[in-house]
Amino acid sequence: MKKVFGLSNFKKAYRYWRKNGILPAFSAALERILRGDSTYEKRVISASEREMQRCVVWERRELFSILVPAYETDVRHFREMIDSVLAQTYEDWELIIADASPSDKLTQEMGYYKDGRIRYLRLEENRGISENTNAALAAAGGSYIGLLDHDDILEPDALYRMMEAIRRVVRETGTEPQMLYSDEDKGDGDMQRFYEPHRKEKFNLDLILSNNYICHFLVMKRELIQSLRLRGEFDGAQDHDLVLRAAGRLWKEPERIVHVPHILYHWRCHTGSTAENPESKRYAYEAGRRAVADFCREQGWQAQVVPLRHLGFFRVDYTGDIFRQRRDLGAVGGRLIRRGRIAGGAYTEDGKLLYAGLPKSFSGYMHRAVLQQDAAAVDLRNITVRKELQPLLEQVRNEETDPASAAVRFGKEAAQRGYRILWDPFHRAADGR
């Protein structure tokens, strides 16, 4: 069982203290202690459920190409990765492994696999994770492309759930989704203990600018990913860069970006992995910051991307009037603190206060409480709106006395006028209300 006071967590606390100072480190450690053990019971698919999934008759079957760039992978981990693909209950797939290892240990391992759906590419040189992945991408024949790391594993129903989501979106909207992503968790080096389940949400533009919450398991339409390709200059954050550039094309059509709410991907955490030791690839987080800055530049936004205390998390600081930069935004709202805890801020569509009661120095689940993000509504007691919505703001303030009801009403009416709402936890309204 994962212990709060384990060696790994002491190392993380020490690194955090060195980076941010004693008080933030104390607060982060206290939050981790109060949150407790993050181990959970992983979902297990029964034999009958697997058989039912295999027997589903699909109106149309998609071929999934799963790309794996490999480099001197531990043979046991490599075998477990392949076996997790072979175990898929949806069987229309191809696994394309692009191996840039200087040794031939993976070549020898591939001799044990006779399944024709597995394609092994022996690369002549190691050109980095992006270009190695692009080599696999060039050989892909599937209508959808999935990305899998060389030592991670998929749940047996990963492709089935993706296929299920694709067909549902086609039925409901008449259009094919372009990008899909699932929930994920972390596993120890032996993939025997699973922890930190990451339950995600529907596509959120400003949240993906704050952190690559989409991450794994990522699937894209082949034409989209082949037109984008991965960029070597963003190695370490190549997935974040890819998602951002895809979002640059799709964020005005959010129905084409689909969240699949099942944990389908297990991220192996061992001593050298980024998941277990973020300091092991600090360059990756700088690449992530540059990827976000590049997205802002492509959108024509004048902004600076600033790293936050937790590695891999950012905020976007806009130069001048944010509403001149972001014509999609109708309002920006921040949090309200009472007795050291969050008492107002971002609300759901049904008026539930997000992060209610969280101590102001805590970062919350997956650090979301300190991240900029799109919200259905924000508290009108700490809000700044574009000039066009000022009359609406005053009307709602005059007619609604309950903060949650006022926030939700303003958010809905702003959305009807084509605007989105940004929640920035550290925003302060100019009028001080």
GROMACS .gro file of C-alpha atoms in nm:
model
  433
    1MET     CA    1   0.000   0.000   0.000
    2LYS     CA    2   0.130   0.342  -0.089
    3LYS     CA    3   0.238   0.522   0.230
    4VAL     CA    4   0.202   0.896   0.275
    5PHE     CA    5   0.534   0.897   0.462
    6GLY     CA    6   0.717   0.678   0.210
    7LEU     CA    7   1.064   0.759   0.077
    8SER     CA    8   0.923   0.871  -0.259
    9ASN     CA    9   0.704   1.135  -0.097
   10PHE     CA   10   0.987   1.260   0.123
   11LYS     CA   11   1.196   1.306  -0.192
   12LYS     CA   12   0.913   1.495  -0.360
   13ALA     CA   13   0.871   1.718  -0.051
   14TYR     CA   14   1.245   1.793  -0.047
   15ARG     CA   15   1.250   1.884  -0.416
   16TYR     CA   16   0.945   2.105  -0.370
   17TRP     CA   17   1.108   2.280  -0.073
   18ARG     CA   18   1.425   2.346  -0.272
   19LYS     CA   19   1.222   2.498  -0.556
   20ASN     CA   20   0.953   2.695  -0.370
   21GLY     CA   21   1.063   2.758  -0.011
   22ILE     CA   22   0.962   2.628   0.330
   23LEU     CA   23   0.606   2.762   0.367
   24PRO     CA   24   0.473   2.640   0.028
   25ALA     CA   25   0.651   2.308   0.088
   26PHE     CA   26   0.490   2.273   0.431
   27SER     CA   27   0.148   2.348   0.286
   28ALA     CA   28   0.195   2.100   0.001
   29ALA     CA   29   0.312   1.831   0.244
   30LEU     CA   30   0.019   1.897   0.476
   31GLU     CA   31  -0.226   1.870   0.188
   32ARG     CA   32  -0.074   1.538   0.083
   33ILE     CA   33  -0.097   1.405   0.441
   34LEU     CA   34  -0.460   1.512   0.479
   35ARG     CA   35  -0.547   1.362   0.141
   36GLY     CA   36  -0.401   1.031   0.256
   37ASP     CA   37  -0.312   0.722   0.057
   38SER     CA   38  -0.402   0.755  -0.312
   39THR     CA   39  -0.406   0.380  -0.382
   40TYR     CA   40  -0.739   0.252  -0.509
   41GLU     CA   41  -0.896  -0.069  -0.634
   42LYS     CA   42  -0.840  -0.094  -1.007
   43ARG     CA   43  -1.140  -0.196  -1.214
   44VAL     CA   44  -1.127  -0.559  -1.325
   45ILE     CA   45  -1.319  -0.665  -1.636
   46SER     CA   46  -1.493  -0.999  -1.592
   47ALA     CA   47  -1.457  -1.282  -1.842
   48SER     CA   48  -1.824  -1.251  -1.936
   49GLU     CA   49  -1.789  -0.878  -2.001
   50ARG     CA   50  -1.484  -0.937  -2.220
   51GLU     CA   51  -1.673  -1.196  -2.421
   52MET     CA   52  -1.972  -0.963  -2.460
   53GLN     CA   53  -1.747  -0.688  -2.592
   54ARG     CA   54  -1.583  -0.923  -2.841
   55CYS     CA   55  -1.923  -1.027  -2.975
   56VAL     CA   56  -2.060  -0.676  -3.039
   57VAL     CA   57  -2.164  -0.626  -3.401
   58TRP     CA   58  -2.063  -0.277  -3.510
   59GLU     CA   59  -2.240  -0.079  -3.780
   60ARG     CA   60  -1.896   0.020  -3.902
   61ARG     CA   61  -1.562  -0.097  -3.770
   62GLU     CA   62  -1.263   0.136  -3.741
   63LEU     CA   63  -0.902   0.022  -3.758
   64PHE     CA   64  -0.687   0.161  -3.477
   65SER     CA   65  -0.314   0.206  -3.531
   66ILE     CA   66  -0.129   0.209  -3.199
   67LEU     CA   67   0.212   0.375  -3.221
   68VAL     CA   68   0.494   0.285  -2.981
   69PRO     CA   69   0.838   0.451  -3.005
   70ALA     CA   70   1.081   0.220  -2.825
   71TYR     CA   71   1.434   0.275  -2.699
   72GLU     CA   72   1.628   0.023  -2.490
   73THR     CA   73   1.305  -0.073  -2.316
   74ASP     CA   74   1.317  -0.317  -2.025
   75VAL     CA   75   1.224  -0.646  -2.192
   76ARG     CA   76   0.969  -0.741  -1.927
   77HIS     CA   77   0.797  -0.404  -1.953
   78PHE     CA   78   0.807  -0.428  -2.333
   79ARG     CA   79   0.643  -0.769  -2.324
   80GLU     CA   80   0.369  -0.648  -2.086
   81MET     CA   81   0.296  -0.353  -2.315
   82ILE     CA   82   0.252  -0.581  -2.618
   83ASP     CA   83   0.044  -0.831  -2.419
   84SER     CA   84  -0.192  -0.552  -2.312
   85VAL     CA   85  -0.259  -0.476  -2.679
   86LEU     CA   86  -0.304  -0.842  -2.765
   87ALA     CA   87  -0.563  -0.864  -2.486
   88GLN     CA   88  -0.789  -0.598  -2.644
   89THR     CA   89  -1.154  -0.704  -2.669
   90TYR     CA   90  -1.188  -0.492  -2.985
   91GLU     CA   91  -0.962  -0.672  -3.229
   92ASP     CA   92  -0.935  -0.440  -3.530
   93TRP     CA   93  -0.597  -0.288  -3.455
   94GLU     CA   94  -0.238  -0.277  -3.564
   95LEU     CA   95   0.055  -0.220  -3.330
   96ILE     CA   96   0.345  -0.034  -3.492
   97ILE     CA   97   0.667  -0.039  -3.290
   98ALA     CA   98   0.944   0.197  -3.401
   99ASP     CA   99   1.261   0.078  -3.229
  100ALA     CA  100   1.561   0.311  -3.222
  101SER     CA  101   1.763   0.105  -2.971
  102PRO     CA  102   2.135   0.060  -3.041
  103SER     CA  103   2.113  -0.296  -2.907
  104ASP     CA  104   1.912  -0.577  -3.065
  105LYS     CA  105   1.739  -0.700  -2.748
  106LEU     CA  106   1.394  -0.586  -2.864
  107THR     CA  107   1.454  -0.735  -3.211
  108GLN     CA  108   1.515  -1.069  -3.045
  109GLU     CA  109   1.206  -1.028  -2.828
  110MET     CA  110   0.990  -0.963  -3.133
  111GLY     CA  111   1.074  -1.312  -3.258
  112TYR     CA  112   0.831  -1.454  -3.002
  113TYR     CA  113   0.531  -1.271  -3.149
  114LYS     CA  114   0.364  -1.420  -3.455
  115ASP     CA  115   0.050  -1.201  -3.470
  116GLY     CA  116   0.039  -1.032  -3.813
  117ARG     CA  117  -0.117  -0.719  -3.660
  118ILE     CA  118   0.215  -0.638  -3.492
  119ARG     CA  119   0.453  -0.444  -3.715
  120TYR     CA  120   0.811  -0.389  -3.607
  121LEU     CA  121   1.022  -0.109  -3.758
  122ARG     CA  122   1.395  -0.115  -3.685
  123LEU     CA  123   1.509   0.245  -3.715
  124GLU     CA  124   1.860   0.317  -3.838
  125GLU     CA  125   1.921   0.594  -3.586
  126ASN     CA  126   1.761   0.748  -3.280
  127ARG     CA  127   1.616   1.082  -3.389
  128GLY     CA  128   1.426   1.150  -3.068
  129ILE     CA  129   1.081   1.050  -2.950
  130SER     CA  130   0.890   1.278  -3.189
  131GLU     CA  131   1.068   1.173  -3.509
  132ASN     CA  132   1.069   0.808  -3.402
  133THR     CA  133   0.694   0.830  -3.350
  134ASN     CA  134   0.657   1.001  -3.687
  135ALA     CA  135   0.829   0.702  -3.847
  136ALA     CA  136   0.559   0.477  -3.703
  137LEU     CA  137   0.291   0.728  -3.804
  138ALA     CA  138   0.405   0.720  -4.167
  139ALA     CA  139   0.340   0.346  -4.173
  140ALA     CA  140  -0.002   0.364  -4.006
  141GLY     CA  141  -0.306   0.252  -4.200
  142GLY     CA  142  -0.576   0.292  -3.935
  143SER     CA  143  -0.854   0.548  -3.945
  144TYR     CA  144  -0.764   0.639  -3.585
  145ILE     CA  145  -0.418   0.663  -3.427
  146GLY     CA  146  -0.346   0.587  -3.061
  147LEU     CA  147  -0.026   0.677  -2.873
  148LEU     CA  148   0.123   0.432  -2.624
  149ASP     CA  149   0.453   0.460  -2.434
  150HIS     CA  150   0.689   0.163  -2.457
  151ASP     CA  151   0.657   0.059  -2.091
  152ASP     CA  152   0.292   0.144  -2.017
  153ILE     CA  153  -0.015  -0.078  -2.054
  154LEU     CA  154  -0.372  -0.049  -2.177
  155GLU     CA  155  -0.686  -0.186  -2.016
  156PRO     CA  156  -0.839  -0.474  -2.219
  157ASP     CA  157  -1.137  -0.258  -2.317
  158ALA     CA  158  -0.937   0.052  -2.418
  159LEU     CA  159  -1.013   0.025  -2.791
  160TYR     CA  160  -1.366  -0.102  -2.729
  161ARG     CA  161  -1.445   0.212  -2.525
  162MET     CA  162  -1.293   0.434  -2.791
  163MET     CA  163  -1.497   0.261  -3.059
  164GLU     CA  164  -1.810   0.292  -2.847
  165ALA     CA  165  -1.753   0.668  -2.807
  166ILE     CA  166  -1.687   0.717  -3.179
  167ARG     CA  167  -2.010   0.546  -3.279
  168ARG     CA  168  -2.210   0.737  -3.016
  169VAL     CA  169  -2.082   1.075  -3.140
  170VAL     CA  170  -2.154   0.981  -3.502
  171ARG     CA  171  -2.511   0.884  -3.410
  172GLU     CA  172  -2.572   1.198  -3.203
  173THR     CA  173  -2.399   1.462  -3.416
  174GLY     CA  174  -2.358   1.310  -3.761
  175THR     CA  175  -1.986   1.387  -3.752
  176GLU     CA  176  -1.679   1.184  -3.659
  177PRO     CA  177  -1.481   1.287  -3.350
  178GLN     CA  178  -1.130   1.403  -3.427
  179MET     CA  179  -0.965   1.358  -3.086
  180LEU     CA  180  -1.055   1.129  -2.797
  181TYR     CA  181  -0.893   1.082  -2.458
  182SER     CA  182  -0.956   0.863  -2.154
  183ASP     CA  183  -0.893   0.871  -1.781
  184GLU     CA  184  -0.572   0.717  -1.653
  185ASP     CA  185  -0.385   0.613  -1.340
  186LYS     CA  186  -0.032   0.529  -1.229
  187GLY     CA  187   0.111   0.188  -1.155
  188ASP     CA  188   0.421   0.089  -0.964
  189GLY     CA  189   0.719  -0.060  -1.143
  190ASP     CA  190   0.563  -0.407  -1.135
  191MET     CA  191   0.213  -0.285  -1.226
  192GLN     CA  192   0.076  -0.453  -0.914
  193ARG     CA  193  -0.034  -0.145  -0.719
  194PHE     CA  194  -0.232   0.132  -0.887
  195TYR     CA  195  -0.277   0.482  -0.751
  196GLU     CA  196  -0.360   0.847  -0.831
  197PRO     CA  197  -0.658   0.781  -1.059
  198HIS     CA  198  -0.698   1.082  -1.287
  199ARG     CA  199  -1.066   1.143  -1.353
  200LYS     CA  200  -1.079   1.401  -1.627
  201GLU     CA  201  -1.347   1.630  -1.763
  202LYS     CA  202  -1.478   1.734  -2.101
  203PHE     CA  203  -1.251   1.945  -2.318
  204ASN     CA  204  -1.148   2.264  -2.138
  205LEU     CA  205  -0.935   2.502  -2.345
  206ASP     CA  206  -0.790   2.708  -2.063
  207LEU     CA  207  -0.719   2.401  -1.852
  208ILE     CA  208  -0.515   2.244  -2.133
  209LEU     CA  209  -0.320   2.571  -2.148
  210SER     CA  210  -0.249   2.528  -1.776
  211ASN     CA  211  -0.146   2.162  -1.789
  212ASN     CA  212  -0.162   1.865  -2.024
  213TYR     CA  213  -0.451   1.706  -1.837
  214ILE     CA  214  -0.551   1.511  -2.152
  215CYS     CA  215  -0.227   1.308  -2.164
  216HIS     CA  216  -0.314   0.933  -2.195
  217PHE     CA  217  -0.487   0.744  -2.361
  218LEU     CA  218  -0.492   0.978  -2.661
  219VAL     CA  219  -0.651   0.880  -2.993
  220MET     CA  220  -0.673   1.104  -3.302
  221LYS     CA  221  -0.816   1.080  -3.649
  222ARG     CA  222  -0.536   0.973  -3.882
  223GLU     CA  223  -0.572   1.267  -4.121
  224LEU     CA  224  -0.550   1.513  -3.832
  225ILE     CA  225  -0.240   1.371  -3.666
  226GLN     CA  226  -0.065   1.309  -3.998
  227SER     CA  227  -0.119   1.673  -4.096
  228LEU     CA  228   0.021   1.789  -3.761
  229ARG     CA  229   0.296   1.532  -3.692
  230LEU     CA  230   0.501   1.552  -3.375
  231ARG     CA  231   0.765   1.823  -3.350
  232GLY     CA  232   1.113   1.731  -3.233
  233GLU     CA  233   1.182   2.075  -3.087
  234PHE     CA  234   0.918   1.997  -2.823
  235ASP     CA  235   1.053   1.654  -2.725
  236GLY     CA  236   0.959   1.581  -2.366
  237ALA     CA  237   0.630   1.766  -2.412
  238GLN     CA  238   0.557   1.644  -2.763
  239ASP     CA  239   0.212   1.511  -2.665
  240HIS     CA  240   0.114   1.844  -2.506
  241ASP     CA  241   0.231   2.030  -2.815
  242LEU     CA  242   0.036   1.790  -3.038
  243VAL     CA  243  -0.284   1.829  -2.834
  244LEU     CA  244  -0.252   2.208  -2.831
  245ARG     CA  245  -0.210   2.227  -3.208
  246ALA     CA  246  -0.506   1.993  -3.257
  247ALA     CA  247  -0.706   2.208  -3.016
  248GLY     CA  248  -0.609   2.514  -3.219
  249ARG     CA  249  -0.809   2.363  -3.506
  250LEU     CA  250  -1.093   2.212  -3.304
  251TRP     CA  251  -1.171   2.420  -2.996
  252LYS     CA  252  -1.456   2.605  -3.169
  253GLU     CA  253  -1.612   2.263  -3.241
  254PRO     CA  254  -1.591   2.103  -2.894
  255GLU     CA  255  -1.818   1.814  -2.993
  256ARG     CA  256  -1.530   1.681  -3.202
  257ILE     CA  257  -1.310   1.644  -2.891
  258VAL     CA  258  -1.440   1.360  -2.676
  259HIS     CA  259  -1.364   1.258  -2.319
  260VAL     CA  260  -1.408   0.883  -2.258
  261PRO     CA  261  -1.475   0.854  -1.881
  262HIS     CA  262  -1.300   0.523  -1.811
  263ILE     CA  263  -0.950   0.452  -1.680
  264LEU     CA  264  -0.803   0.284  -1.986
  265TYR     CA  265  -0.432   0.362  -1.949
  266HIS     CA  266  -0.182   0.268  -1.678
  267TRP     CA  267   0.129   0.486  -1.659
  268ARG     CA  268   0.421   0.286  -1.521
  269CYS     CA  269   0.612   0.477  -1.254
  270HIS     CA  270   0.967   0.370  -1.174
  271THR     CA  271   1.274   0.556  -1.051
  272GLY     CA  272   1.363   0.715  -1.384
  273SER     CA  273   1.012   0.798  -1.501
  274THR     CA  274   0.875   1.152  -1.517
  275ALA     CA  275   0.560   1.043  -1.332
  276GLU     CA  276   0.757   0.923  -1.027
  277ASN     CA  277   1.038   1.180  -1.040
  278PRO     CA  278   0.942   1.501  -1.222
  279GLU     CA  279   1.294   1.638  -1.176
  280SER     CA  280   1.424   1.358  -1.402
  281LYS     CA  281   1.300   1.544  -1.708
  282ARG     CA  282   1.288   1.908  -1.610
  283TYR     CA  283   1.360   1.996  -1.974
  284ALA     CA  284   1.019   1.846  -2.060
  285TYR     CA  285   0.839   2.109  -1.855
  286GLU     CA  286   1.026   2.391  -2.025
  287ALA     CA  287   0.922   2.234  -2.356
  288GLY     CA  288   0.563   2.234  -2.228
  289ARG     CA  289   0.586   2.603  -2.141
  290ARG     CA  290   0.716   2.678  -2.490
  291ALA     CA  291   0.433   2.473  -2.643
  292VAL     CA  292   0.172   2.681  -2.460
  293ALA     CA  293   0.350   3.003  -2.558
  294ASP     CA  294   0.353   2.885  -2.920
  295PHE     CA  295  -0.022   2.819  -2.907
  296CYS     CA  296  -0.084   3.171  -2.771
  297ARG     CA  297   0.133   3.320  -3.044
  298GLU     CA  298  -0.054   3.125  -3.313
  299GLN     CA  299  -0.382   3.262  -3.179
  300GLY     CA  300  -0.247   3.618  -3.195
  301TRP     CA  301  -0.258   3.660  -2.816
  302GLN     CA  302   0.000   3.884  -2.647
  303ALA     CA  303   0.079   3.679  -2.338
  304GLN     CA  304   0.350   3.537  -2.115
  305VAL     CA  305   0.343   3.175  -1.998
  306VAL     CA  306   0.462   3.149  -1.638
  307PRO     CA  307   0.554   2.821  -1.462
  308LEU     CA  308   0.366   2.753  -1.139
  309ARG     CA  309   0.505   2.592  -0.824
  310HIS     CA  310   0.421   2.240  -0.937
  311LEU     CA  311   0.631   2.122  -1.231
  312GLY     CA  312   0.440   2.100  -1.557
  313PHE     CA  313   0.174   2.354  -1.456
  314PHE     CA  314   0.147   2.707  -1.597
  315ARG     CA  315  -0.057   3.022  -1.605
  316VAL     CA  316  -0.107   3.255  -1.899
  317ASP     CA  317  -0.062   3.625  -1.818
  318TYR     CA  318  -0.214   3.846  -2.086
  319THR     CA  319  -0.067   4.180  -2.185
  320GLY     CA  320  -0.312   4.466  -2.159
  321ASP     CA  321  -0.687   4.412  -2.193
  322ILE     CA  322  -0.759   4.040  -2.190
  323PHE     CA  323  -1.084   4.093  -2.381
  324ARG     CA  324  -0.893   4.249  -2.672
  325GLN     CA  325  -0.670   3.942  -2.679
  326ARG     CA  326  -0.944   3.686  -2.621
  327ARG     CA  327  -1.254   3.772  -2.821
  328ASP     CA  328  -1.408   3.443  -2.711
  329LEU     CA  329  -1.417   3.548  -2.344
  330GLY     CA  330  -1.711   3.727  -2.189
  331ALA     CA  331  -1.583   3.743  -1.833
  332VAL     CA  332  -1.300   3.654  -1.598
  333GLY     CA  333  -1.372   3.564  -1.238
  334GLY     CA  334  -1.163   3.476  -0.934
  335ARG     CA  335  -1.207   3.313  -0.597
  336LEU     CA  336  -1.336   3.455  -0.270
  337ILE     CA  337  -1.166   3.360   0.056
  338ARG     CA  338  -1.343   3.355   0.392
  339ARG     CA  339  -1.157   3.246   0.708
  340GLY     CA  340  -0.874   3.114   0.495
  341ARG     CA  341  -1.091   2.888   0.276
  342ILE     CA  342  -1.256   2.912  -0.066
  343ALA     CA  343  -1.608   3.050  -0.023
  344GLY     CA  344  -1.679   3.167  -0.377
  345GLY     CA  345  -1.540   3.132  -0.727
  346ALA     CA  346  -1.617   2.887  -1.006
  347TYR     CA  347  -1.955   2.715  -1.026
  348THR     CA  348  -2.096   2.421  -1.218
  349GLU     CA  349  -2.405   2.458  -1.437
  350ASP     CA  350  -2.625   2.349  -1.146
  351GLY     CA  351  -2.475   2.600  -0.903
  352LYS     CA  352  -2.226   2.380  -0.716
  353LEU     CA  353  -1.921   2.571  -0.594
  354LEU     CA  354  -1.600   2.407  -0.713
  355TYR     CA  355  -1.327   2.365  -0.450
  356ALA     CA  356  -1.567   2.477  -0.174
  357GLY     CA  357  -1.399   2.497   0.164
  358LEU     CA  358  -1.051   2.419   0.035
  359PRO     CA  359  -0.778   2.603   0.232
  360LYS     CA  360  -0.647   2.889   0.020
  361SER     CA  361  -0.289   2.753   0.026
  362PHE     CA  362  -0.393   2.409  -0.105
  363SER     CA  363  -0.395   2.322  -0.475
  364GLY     CA  364  -0.673   2.060  -0.473
  365TYR     CA  365  -0.728   1.750  -0.683
  366MET     CA  366  -0.471   1.736  -0.964
  367HIS     CA  367  -0.382   2.097  -0.863
  368ARG     CA  368  -0.694   2.220  -1.044
  369ALA     CA  369  -0.785   2.468  -0.770
  370VAL     CA  370  -0.489   2.690  -0.866
  371LEU     CA  371  -0.527   2.660  -1.244
  372GLN     CA  372  -0.694   2.886  -1.497
  373GLN     CA  373  -0.983   2.701  -1.659
  374ASP     CA  374  -1.311   2.747  -1.842
  375ALA     CA  375  -1.611   2.748  -1.609
  376ALA     CA  376  -1.986   2.743  -1.652
  377ALA     CA  377  -2.012   3.036  -1.411
  378VAL     CA  378  -1.806   3.254  -1.178
  379ASP     CA  379  -1.892   3.452  -0.869
  380LEU     CA  380  -2.020   3.800  -0.952
  381ARG     CA  381  -1.858   3.937  -0.637
  382ASN     CA  382  -1.516   3.897  -0.804
  383ILE     CA  383  -1.569   3.931  -1.177
  384THR     CA  384  -1.453   4.148  -1.466
  385VAL     CA  385  -1.662   4.148  -1.783
  386ARG     CA  386  -1.620   4.285  -2.132
  387LYS     CA  387  -1.801   4.612  -2.204
  388GLU     CA  388  -2.072   4.445  -2.412
  389LEU     CA  389  -2.186   4.242  -2.109
  390GLN     CA  390  -2.186   4.522  -1.851
  391PRO     CA  391  -2.564   4.582  -1.878
  392LEU     CA  392  -2.628   4.210  -1.829
  393LEU     CA  393  -2.401   4.204  -1.524
  394GLU     CA  394  -2.585   4.493  -1.359
  395GLN     CA  395  -2.924   4.342  -1.439
  396VAL     CA  396  -2.832   4.008  -1.283
  397ARG     CA  397  -2.676   4.173  -0.978
  398ASN     CA  398  -2.996   4.372  -0.923
  399GLU     CA  399  -3.232   4.079  -0.971
  400GLU     CA  400  -3.049   3.789  -0.804
  401THR     CA  401  -2.956   3.783  -0.435
  402ASP     CA  402  -2.811   3.432  -0.411
  403PRO     CA  403  -2.446   3.429  -0.530
  404ALA     CA  404  -2.469   3.087  -0.693
  405SER     CA  405  -2.795   3.164  -0.875
  406ALA     CA  406  -2.656   3.497  -0.995
  407ALA     CA  407  -2.337   3.335  -1.122
  408VAL     CA  408  -2.521   3.058  -1.306
  409ARG     CA  409  -2.772   3.295  -1.465
  410PHE     CA  410  -2.499   3.529  -1.588
  411GLY     CA  411  -2.294   3.236  -1.720
  412LYS     CA  412  -2.587   3.089  -1.911
  413GLU     CA  413  -2.686   3.419  -2.069
  414ALA     CA  414  -2.325   3.498  -2.162
  415ALA     CA  415  -2.297   3.154  -2.325
  416GLN     CA  416  -2.615   3.217  -2.522
  417ARG     CA  417  -2.447   3.526  -2.662
  418GLY     CA  418  -2.147   3.319  -2.772
  419TYR     CA  419  -1.905   3.395  -2.490
  420ARG     CA  420  -1.710   3.167  -2.259
  421ILE     CA  421  -1.617   3.230  -1.895
  422LEU     CA  422  -1.261   3.206  -1.763
  423TRP     CA  423  -1.198   3.124  -1.399
  424ASP     CA  424  -0.862   3.250  -1.280
  425PRO     CA  425  -0.821   3.168  -0.908
  426PHE     CA  426  -0.593   3.469  -0.855
  427HIS     CA  427  -0.803   3.723  -1.046
  428ARG     CA  428  -0.901   4.042  -0.866
  429ALA     CA  429  -1.183   4.252  -1.006
  430ALA     CA  430  -1.097   4.616  -1.068
  431ASP     CA  431  -1.401   4.742  -0.874
  432GLY     CA  432  -1.309   4.533  -0.570
  433ARG     CA  433  -1.654   4.382  -0.539
   0.00000   0.00000   0.00000
